[in-house]
Amino acid sequence: MTDSSLLSTELELQQQEELYQQLLLQTMGQMQTENPDSKVIRPQPGICVKTSSEPDKQKVFINICQSNSVPPPPELSREELVELLQAEDPSGYRVPMSLGEPHTEVDNSSQGCTAYDVVINQEFFQRCQKDPLFQQFVILVSVEGLENKYNLELSRDWKVLKNRKFLGSVSEQNIRTKSRPVIQELQPQENAAATPKRPEFTLLVEPPAGDPEYLIAEIKLPGVPSSRSLVLDVGEDRLVLTARPSLFHLDVFHPFLIDQENSVAQYNSSTQILTVTLPVVSL
């Protein structure tokens, strides 16, 4: 005999789950309509890396996924990668990636652990699978990206799991397809012959002690008459500035997570200094 009340309860749960999925799809569709500069993707599993947090030695798993919706990094030969890893400052080469929110999972020992999803370009991922050096490189930049975004310290003693491509279930990620410029470009004249220079700049943290609330960038731009010739792009952990025509170019990464929508910039034409105030997101 089957208890009809149990069947009724299971049916209600199934209906609730279907309704939840419909609402979730509607919400994601609305998010994309309201924010055309981003889109929702469902990446494909890639490799699962096991490491641990420092100093408490809690298990951490990094799911490195793949998607063609994430742009590829610049072309890089194996010889160039070797030189890059030996360089004092390898930050000039960046791998575009989407860093997902932490989620709680259960490992094979039925113990609780934390997992993060990192999405990189599919073609670049496939190349990394063919060369152990490239695979270690993409794991390293994934670890450093998570450390910077979530203020973590992760062990470099990691292990790629052989029989598991993903821990947990693959979830959608909302990725930015276009950065929002703070200062708009107004049809400047191009000068292809000139090579832009890297301007002098300083990065200040306010307050100087305790939890940071603002990151303030002061950039010296001698010879720039007004903000109309500036193009400023603020990312979560990146600041890109171009002064037209081909006067200055600055591309700098910083270890903070920035509130892009509330960032502001002001150019003083008298001192020829651009001040960018970047609110820091508290984690």
Tab-separated table of C-alpha atoms in Angstrom:
chain	number	residue	atom	x	y	z
A	1	MET	CA	0.000	0.000	0.000
A	2	THR	CA	1.164	3.552	-0.797
A	3	ASP	CA	0.453	6.445	1.508
A	4	SER	CA	-1.435	9.003	-0.603
A	5	SER	CA	-0.255	11.822	1.658
A	6	LEU	CA	3.356	11.000	0.776
A	7	LEU	CA	2.566	11.081	-2.944
A	8	SER	CA	0.820	14.404	-2.468
A	9	THR	CA	3.819	15.828	-0.617
A	10	GLU	CA	6.241	14.628	-3.315
A	11	LEU	CA	4.027	16.161	-6.016
A	12	GLU	CA	3.950	19.485	-4.186
A	13	LEU	CA	7.730	19.445	-3.814
A	14	GLN	CA	8.131	18.705	-7.531
A	15	GLN	CA	5.765	21.540	-8.421
A	16	GLN	CA	7.653	23.906	-6.110
A	17	GLU	CA	10.953	22.904	-7.708
A	18	GLU	CA	9.549	23.487	-11.232
A	19	LEU	CA	8.204	26.875	-10.152
A	20	TYR	CA	11.582	27.771	-8.633
A	21	GLN	CA	13.383	26.859	-11.867
A	22	GLN	CA	10.934	28.979	-13.893
A	23	LEU	CA	11.426	31.957	-11.588
A	24	LEU	CA	15.194	31.473	-11.718
A	25	LEU	CA	15.205	31.481	-15.524
A	26	GLN	CA	12.928	34.539	-15.598
A	27	THR	CA	15.177	36.385	-13.143
A	28	MET	CA	18.320	35.584	-15.121
A	29	GLY	CA	16.634	36.658	-18.348
A	30	GLN	CA	15.566	39.902	-16.688
A	31	MET	CA	19.113	40.468	-15.391
A	32	GLN	CA	20.479	40.135	-18.912
A	33	THR	CA	17.819	42.474	-20.319
A	34	GLU	CA	18.467	45.098	-17.641
A	35	ASN	CA	22.237	44.753	-17.907
A	36	PRO	CA	23.235	44.229	-21.554
A	37	ASP	CA	26.921	44.508	-20.553
A	38	SER	CA	26.760	41.043	-18.952
A	39	LYS	CA	25.382	37.616	-19.754
A	40	VAL	CA	24.719	34.328	-17.980
A	41	ILE	CA	26.799	31.336	-19.048
A	42	ARG	CA	26.905	27.680	-18.027
A	43	PRO	CA	30.554	26.557	-18.297
A	44	GLN	CA	31.737	23.029	-19.005
A	45	PRO	CA	33.688	21.073	-16.368
A	46	GLY	CA	37.457	20.942	-16.778
A	47	ILE	CA	39.738	19.918	-13.921
A	48	CYS	CA	39.318	19.843	-10.161
A	49	VAL	CA	42.260	21.001	-8.039
A	50	LYS	CA	42.579	20.150	-4.353
A	51	THR	CA	44.453	22.505	-2.052
A	52	SER	CA	43.996	23.988	1.421
A	53	SER	CA	43.638	27.345	3.109
A	54	GLU	CA	46.438	28.828	5.190
A	55	PRO	CA	47.087	28.675	8.070
A	56	ASP	CA	44.048	26.635	9.204
A	57	LYS	CA	44.577	23.848	6.607
A	58	GLN	CA	40.910	23.621	5.619
A	59	LYS	CA	40.238	21.727	2.389
A	60	VAL	CA	39.611	23.894	-0.669
A	61	PHE	CA	38.688	22.676	-4.140
A	62	ILE	CA	39.040	24.777	-7.297
A	63	ASN	CA	36.905	23.783	-10.273
A	64	ILE	CA	38.678	25.162	-13.352
A	65	CYS	CA	35.977	25.235	-16.030
A	66	GLN	CA	35.913	26.186	-19.702
A	67	SER	CA	33.699	28.370	-21.883
A	68	ASN	CA	34.063	30.125	-25.234
A	69	SER	CA	32.180	33.081	-23.729
A	70	VAL	CA	35.345	34.025	-21.830
A	71	PRO	CA	37.879	35.734	-24.127
A	72	PRO	CA	41.257	34.038	-24.661
A	73	PRO	CA	44.492	35.536	-23.332
A	74	PRO	CA	47.140	36.866	-25.756
A	75	GLU	CA	49.128	34.267	-27.684
A	76	LEU	CA	51.966	32.847	-25.603
A	77	SER	CA	54.608	30.323	-26.665
A	78	ARG	CA	56.164	27.852	-24.262
A	79	GLU	CA	59.461	29.750	-24.418
A	80	GLU	CA	57.672	33.016	-23.603
A	81	LEU	CA	55.891	31.310	-20.695
A	82	VAL	CA	59.241	30.124	-19.285
A	83	GLU	CA	60.603	33.680	-19.514
A	84	LEU	CA	57.412	35.023	-17.935
A	85	LEU	CA	57.646	32.674	-14.941
A	86	GLN	CA	61.282	33.661	-14.424
A	87	ALA	CA	60.571	37.391	-14.633
A	88	GLU	CA	60.566	39.538	-11.496
A	89	ASP	CA	57.149	40.994	-12.376
A	90	PRO	CA	55.001	38.601	-14.451
A	91	SER	CA	51.853	40.712	-13.937
A	92	GLY	CA	52.103	42.126	-17.459
A	93	TYR	CA	50.425	38.961	-18.824
A	94	ARG	CA	46.879	38.313	-17.664
A	95	VAL	CA	44.499	35.424	-18.281
A	96	PRO	CA	40.840	36.550	-18.544
A	97	MET	CA	38.756	34.517	-16.111
A	98	SER	CA	35.464	34.543	-14.234
A	99	LEU	CA	35.785	33.858	-10.494
A	100	GLY	CA	32.627	32.406	-8.934
A	101	GLU	CA	31.345	32.703	-5.394
A	102	PRO	CA	32.434	30.095	-2.801
A	103	HIS	CA	30.035	27.201	-2.250
A	104	THR	CA	29.999	24.521	0.428
A	105	GLU	CA	30.386	20.908	-0.702
A	106	VAL	CA	31.078	17.460	0.785
A	107	ASP	CA	34.250	15.583	-0.171
A	108	ASN	CA	34.766	11.814	-0.533
A	109	SER	CA	35.334	11.532	3.218
A	110	SER	CA	31.878	13.075	3.870
A	111	GLN	CA	33.634	16.124	5.306
A	112	GLY	CA	32.523	19.687	4.610
A	113	CYS	CA	34.753	21.778	2.352
A	114	THR	CA	34.733	24.935	0.252
A	115	ALA	CA	34.785	24.978	-3.548
A	116	TYR	CA	35.313	27.796	-6.041
A	117	ASP	CA	34.522	27.810	-9.761
A	118	VAL	CA	36.959	29.497	-12.146
A	119	VAL	CA	36.056	29.820	-15.843
A	120	ILE	CA	38.658	30.385	-18.573
A	121	ASN	CA	38.542	30.329	-22.359
A	122	GLN	CA	37.862	26.844	-23.746
A	123	GLU	CA	40.619	26.826	-26.386
A	124	PHE	CA	43.182	28.068	-23.870
A	125	PHE	CA	42.023	25.406	-21.392
A	126	GLN	CA	42.476	22.664	-24.003
A	127	ARG	CA	45.987	23.907	-24.740
A	128	CYS	CA	46.842	23.848	-21.034
A	129	GLN	CA	45.762	20.213	-20.864
A	130	LYS	CA	48.373	19.262	-23.470
A	131	ASP	CA	51.324	20.841	-21.651
A	132	PRO	CA	51.962	20.353	-17.893
A	133	LEU	CA	53.756	23.701	-17.703
A	134	PHE	CA	50.720	25.564	-19.046
A	135	GLN	CA	48.435	23.575	-16.731
A	136	GLN	CA	50.487	24.547	-13.678
A	137	PHE	CA	50.491	28.144	-14.891
A	138	VAL	CA	46.697	28.321	-15.206
A	139	ILE	CA	46.305	26.741	-11.749
A	140	LEU	CA	48.693	29.350	-10.333
A	141	VAL	CA	46.825	32.306	-11.849
A	142	SER	CA	43.502	30.806	-10.679
A	143	VAL	CA	44.823	30.510	-7.122
A	144	GLU	CA	46.190	34.062	-7.184
A	145	GLY	CA	42.930	35.394	-8.628
A	146	LEU	CA	40.890	33.808	-5.833
A	147	GLU	CA	43.357	35.044	-3.212
A	148	ASN	CA	43.084	38.623	-4.478
A	149	LYS	CA	39.306	38.644	-4.860
A	150	TYR	CA	38.390	36.910	-1.596
A	151	ASN	CA	41.369	37.902	0.578
A	152	LEU	CA	42.522	34.293	0.933
A	153	GLU	CA	45.822	32.546	1.462
A	154	LEU	CA	45.952	29.197	-0.325
A	155	SER	CA	48.618	26.508	-0.219
A	156	ARG	CA	50.816	26.055	-3.301
A	157	ASP	CA	50.908	22.337	-2.533
A	158	TRP	CA	47.962	21.478	-4.785
A	159	LYS	CA	46.889	18.261	-6.490
A	160	VAL	CA	44.894	17.746	-9.685
A	161	LEU	CA	42.267	15.049	-9.083
A	162	LYS	CA	42.490	12.309	-11.730
A	163	ASN	CA	38.954	10.933	-11.665
A	164	ARG	CA	36.977	14.096	-10.994
A	165	LYS	CA	36.440	17.080	-13.278
A	166	PHE	CA	34.212	19.031	-10.895
A	167	LEU	CA	33.201	19.022	-7.230
A	168	GLY	CA	29.527	19.839	-6.711
A	169	SER	CA	27.270	20.820	-9.598
A	170	VAL	CA	28.003	23.176	-12.484
A	171	SER	CA	26.254	26.510	-11.936
A	172	GLU	CA	25.602	29.486	-14.160
A	173	GLN	CA	27.904	32.473	-13.880
A	174	ASN	CA	27.113	36.068	-14.752
A	175	ILE	CA	30.082	37.460	-16.677
A	176	ARG	CA	30.725	40.997	-17.864
A	177	THR	CA	30.894	41.372	-21.634
A	178	LYS	CA	31.788	45.065	-21.603
A	179	SER	CA	33.403	47.305	-19.016
A	180	ARG	CA	31.681	50.560	-18.179
A	181	PRO	CA	33.873	53.580	-18.975
A	182	VAL	CA	33.830	56.285	-16.333
A	183	ILE	CA	35.146	58.949	-18.705
A	184	GLN	CA	33.738	58.801	-22.230
A	185	GLU	CA	35.856	59.254	-25.324
A	186	LEU	CA	34.820	62.099	-27.641
A	187	GLN	CA	36.067	61.318	-31.155
A	188	PRO	CA	39.760	62.194	-30.685
A	189	GLN	CA	42.286	62.268	-33.515
A	190	GLU	CA	44.523	59.212	-33.674
A	191	ASN	CA	48.280	59.435	-34.097
A	192	ALA	CA	49.482	55.972	-35.036
A	193	ALA	CA	53.129	57.007	-35.183
A	194	ALA	CA	53.344	57.979	-31.501
A	195	THR	CA	53.967	55.418	-28.747
A	196	PRO	CA	52.002	56.059	-25.533
A	197	LYS	CA	54.038	56.376	-22.330
A	198	ARG	CA	53.277	54.965	-18.891
A	199	PRO	CA	52.329	57.919	-16.659
A	200	GLU	CA	53.510	58.497	-13.118
A	201	PHE	CA	50.886	57.414	-10.604
A	202	THR	CA	50.345	56.640	-6.935
A	203	LEU	CA	47.825	54.343	-5.225
A	204	LEU	CA	46.651	55.354	-1.750
A	205	VAL	CA	44.515	53.362	0.667
A	206	GLU	CA	42.050	55.160	2.931
A	207	PRO	CA	42.099	54.851	5.841
A	208	PRO	CA	45.835	54.027	6.041
A	209	ALA	CA	45.227	51.583	8.914
A	210	GLY	CA	42.481	49.033	9.438
A	211	ASP	CA	40.050	47.786	6.825
A	212	PRO	CA	40.396	49.744	3.569
A	213	GLU	CA	37.348	51.740	2.474
A	214	TYR	CA	38.733	53.482	-0.596
A	215	LEU	CA	41.561	53.016	-3.062
A	216	ILE	CA	42.584	56.390	-4.493
A	217	ALA	CA	44.633	56.597	-7.679
A	218	GLU	CA	46.404	59.848	-8.558
A	219	ILE	CA	47.749	59.866	-12.114
A	220	LYS	CA	49.941	62.640	-13.511
A	221	LEU	CA	49.087	63.503	-17.127
A	222	PRO	CA	51.255	66.427	-18.279
A	223	GLY	CA	50.147	67.806	-21.622
A	224	VAL	CA	46.550	66.562	-21.367
A	225	PRO	CA	44.286	69.643	-21.677
A	226	SER	CA	40.993	68.143	-20.452
A	227	SER	CA	39.153	64.944	-19.577
A	228	ARG	CA	37.644	64.819	-23.053
A	229	SER	CA	40.772	63.080	-24.315
A	230	LEU	CA	40.733	60.418	-21.557
A	231	VAL	CA	39.270	56.920	-21.632
A	232	LEU	CA	39.094	55.260	-18.211
A	233	ASP	CA	38.053	51.658	-17.647
A	234	VAL	CA	37.494	50.418	-14.072
A	235	GLY	CA	37.352	46.680	-13.424
A	236	GLU	CA	36.940	44.715	-10.201
A	237	ASP	CA	40.706	44.522	-9.718
A	238	ARG	CA	42.048	46.531	-12.646
A	239	LEU	CA	42.445	50.124	-13.792
A	240	VAL	CA	43.055	50.963	-17.464
A	241	LEU	CA	43.596	54.528	-18.679
A	242	THR	CA	44.333	55.840	-22.165
A	243	ALA	CA	45.097	59.481	-22.943
A	244	ARG	CA	44.512	60.327	-26.587
A	245	PRO	CA	46.103	60.862	-29.004
A	246	SER	CA	48.637	58.214	-27.917
A	247	LEU	CA	50.030	60.266	-25.048
A	248	PHE	CA	49.716	57.884	-22.108
A	249	HIS	CA	48.567	54.344	-21.399
A	250	LEU	CA	48.258	52.776	-17.955
A	251	ASP	CA	47.132	49.227	-17.203
A	252	VAL	CA	47.507	48.296	-13.548
A	253	PHE	CA	46.109	45.532	-11.321
A	254	HIS	CA	45.562	45.913	-7.579
A	255	PRO	CA	44.741	43.452	-4.760
A	256	PHE	CA	41.305	44.889	-3.912
A	257	LEU	CA	37.748	44.116	-4.988
A	258	ILE	CA	36.254	47.389	-6.268
A	259	ASP	CA	32.669	48.665	-6.421
A	260	GLN	CA	32.763	49.623	-10.102
A	261	GLU	CA	29.364	51.319	-10.253
A	262	ASN	CA	30.194	53.846	-7.516
A	263	SER	CA	33.728	54.664	-8.642
A	264	VAL	CA	34.275	58.293	-9.633
A	265	ALA	CA	36.996	60.194	-11.476
A	266	GLN	CA	37.916	63.878	-11.540
A	267	TYR	CA	40.501	65.572	-13.748
A	268	ASN	CA	42.130	68.802	-12.598
A	269	SER	CA	43.246	70.631	-15.746
A	270	SER	CA	45.360	73.054	-13.672
A	271	THR	CA	47.526	70.424	-11.998
A	272	GLN	CA	46.930	67.934	-14.849
A	273	ILE	CA	46.268	65.166	-12.335
A	274	LEU	CA	43.474	62.603	-12.650
A	275	THR	CA	42.088	61.419	-9.299
A	276	VAL	CA	40.102	58.171	-9.288
A	277	THR	CA	38.236	57.220	-6.119
A	278	LEU	CA	37.462	53.507	-5.945
A	279	PRO	CA	35.239	52.186	-3.120
A	280	VAL	CA	36.583	48.892	-1.755
A	281	VAL	CA	34.056	46.098	-1.283
A	282	SER	CA	34.318	44.656	2.220
A	283	LEU	CA	34.395	40.856	2.251
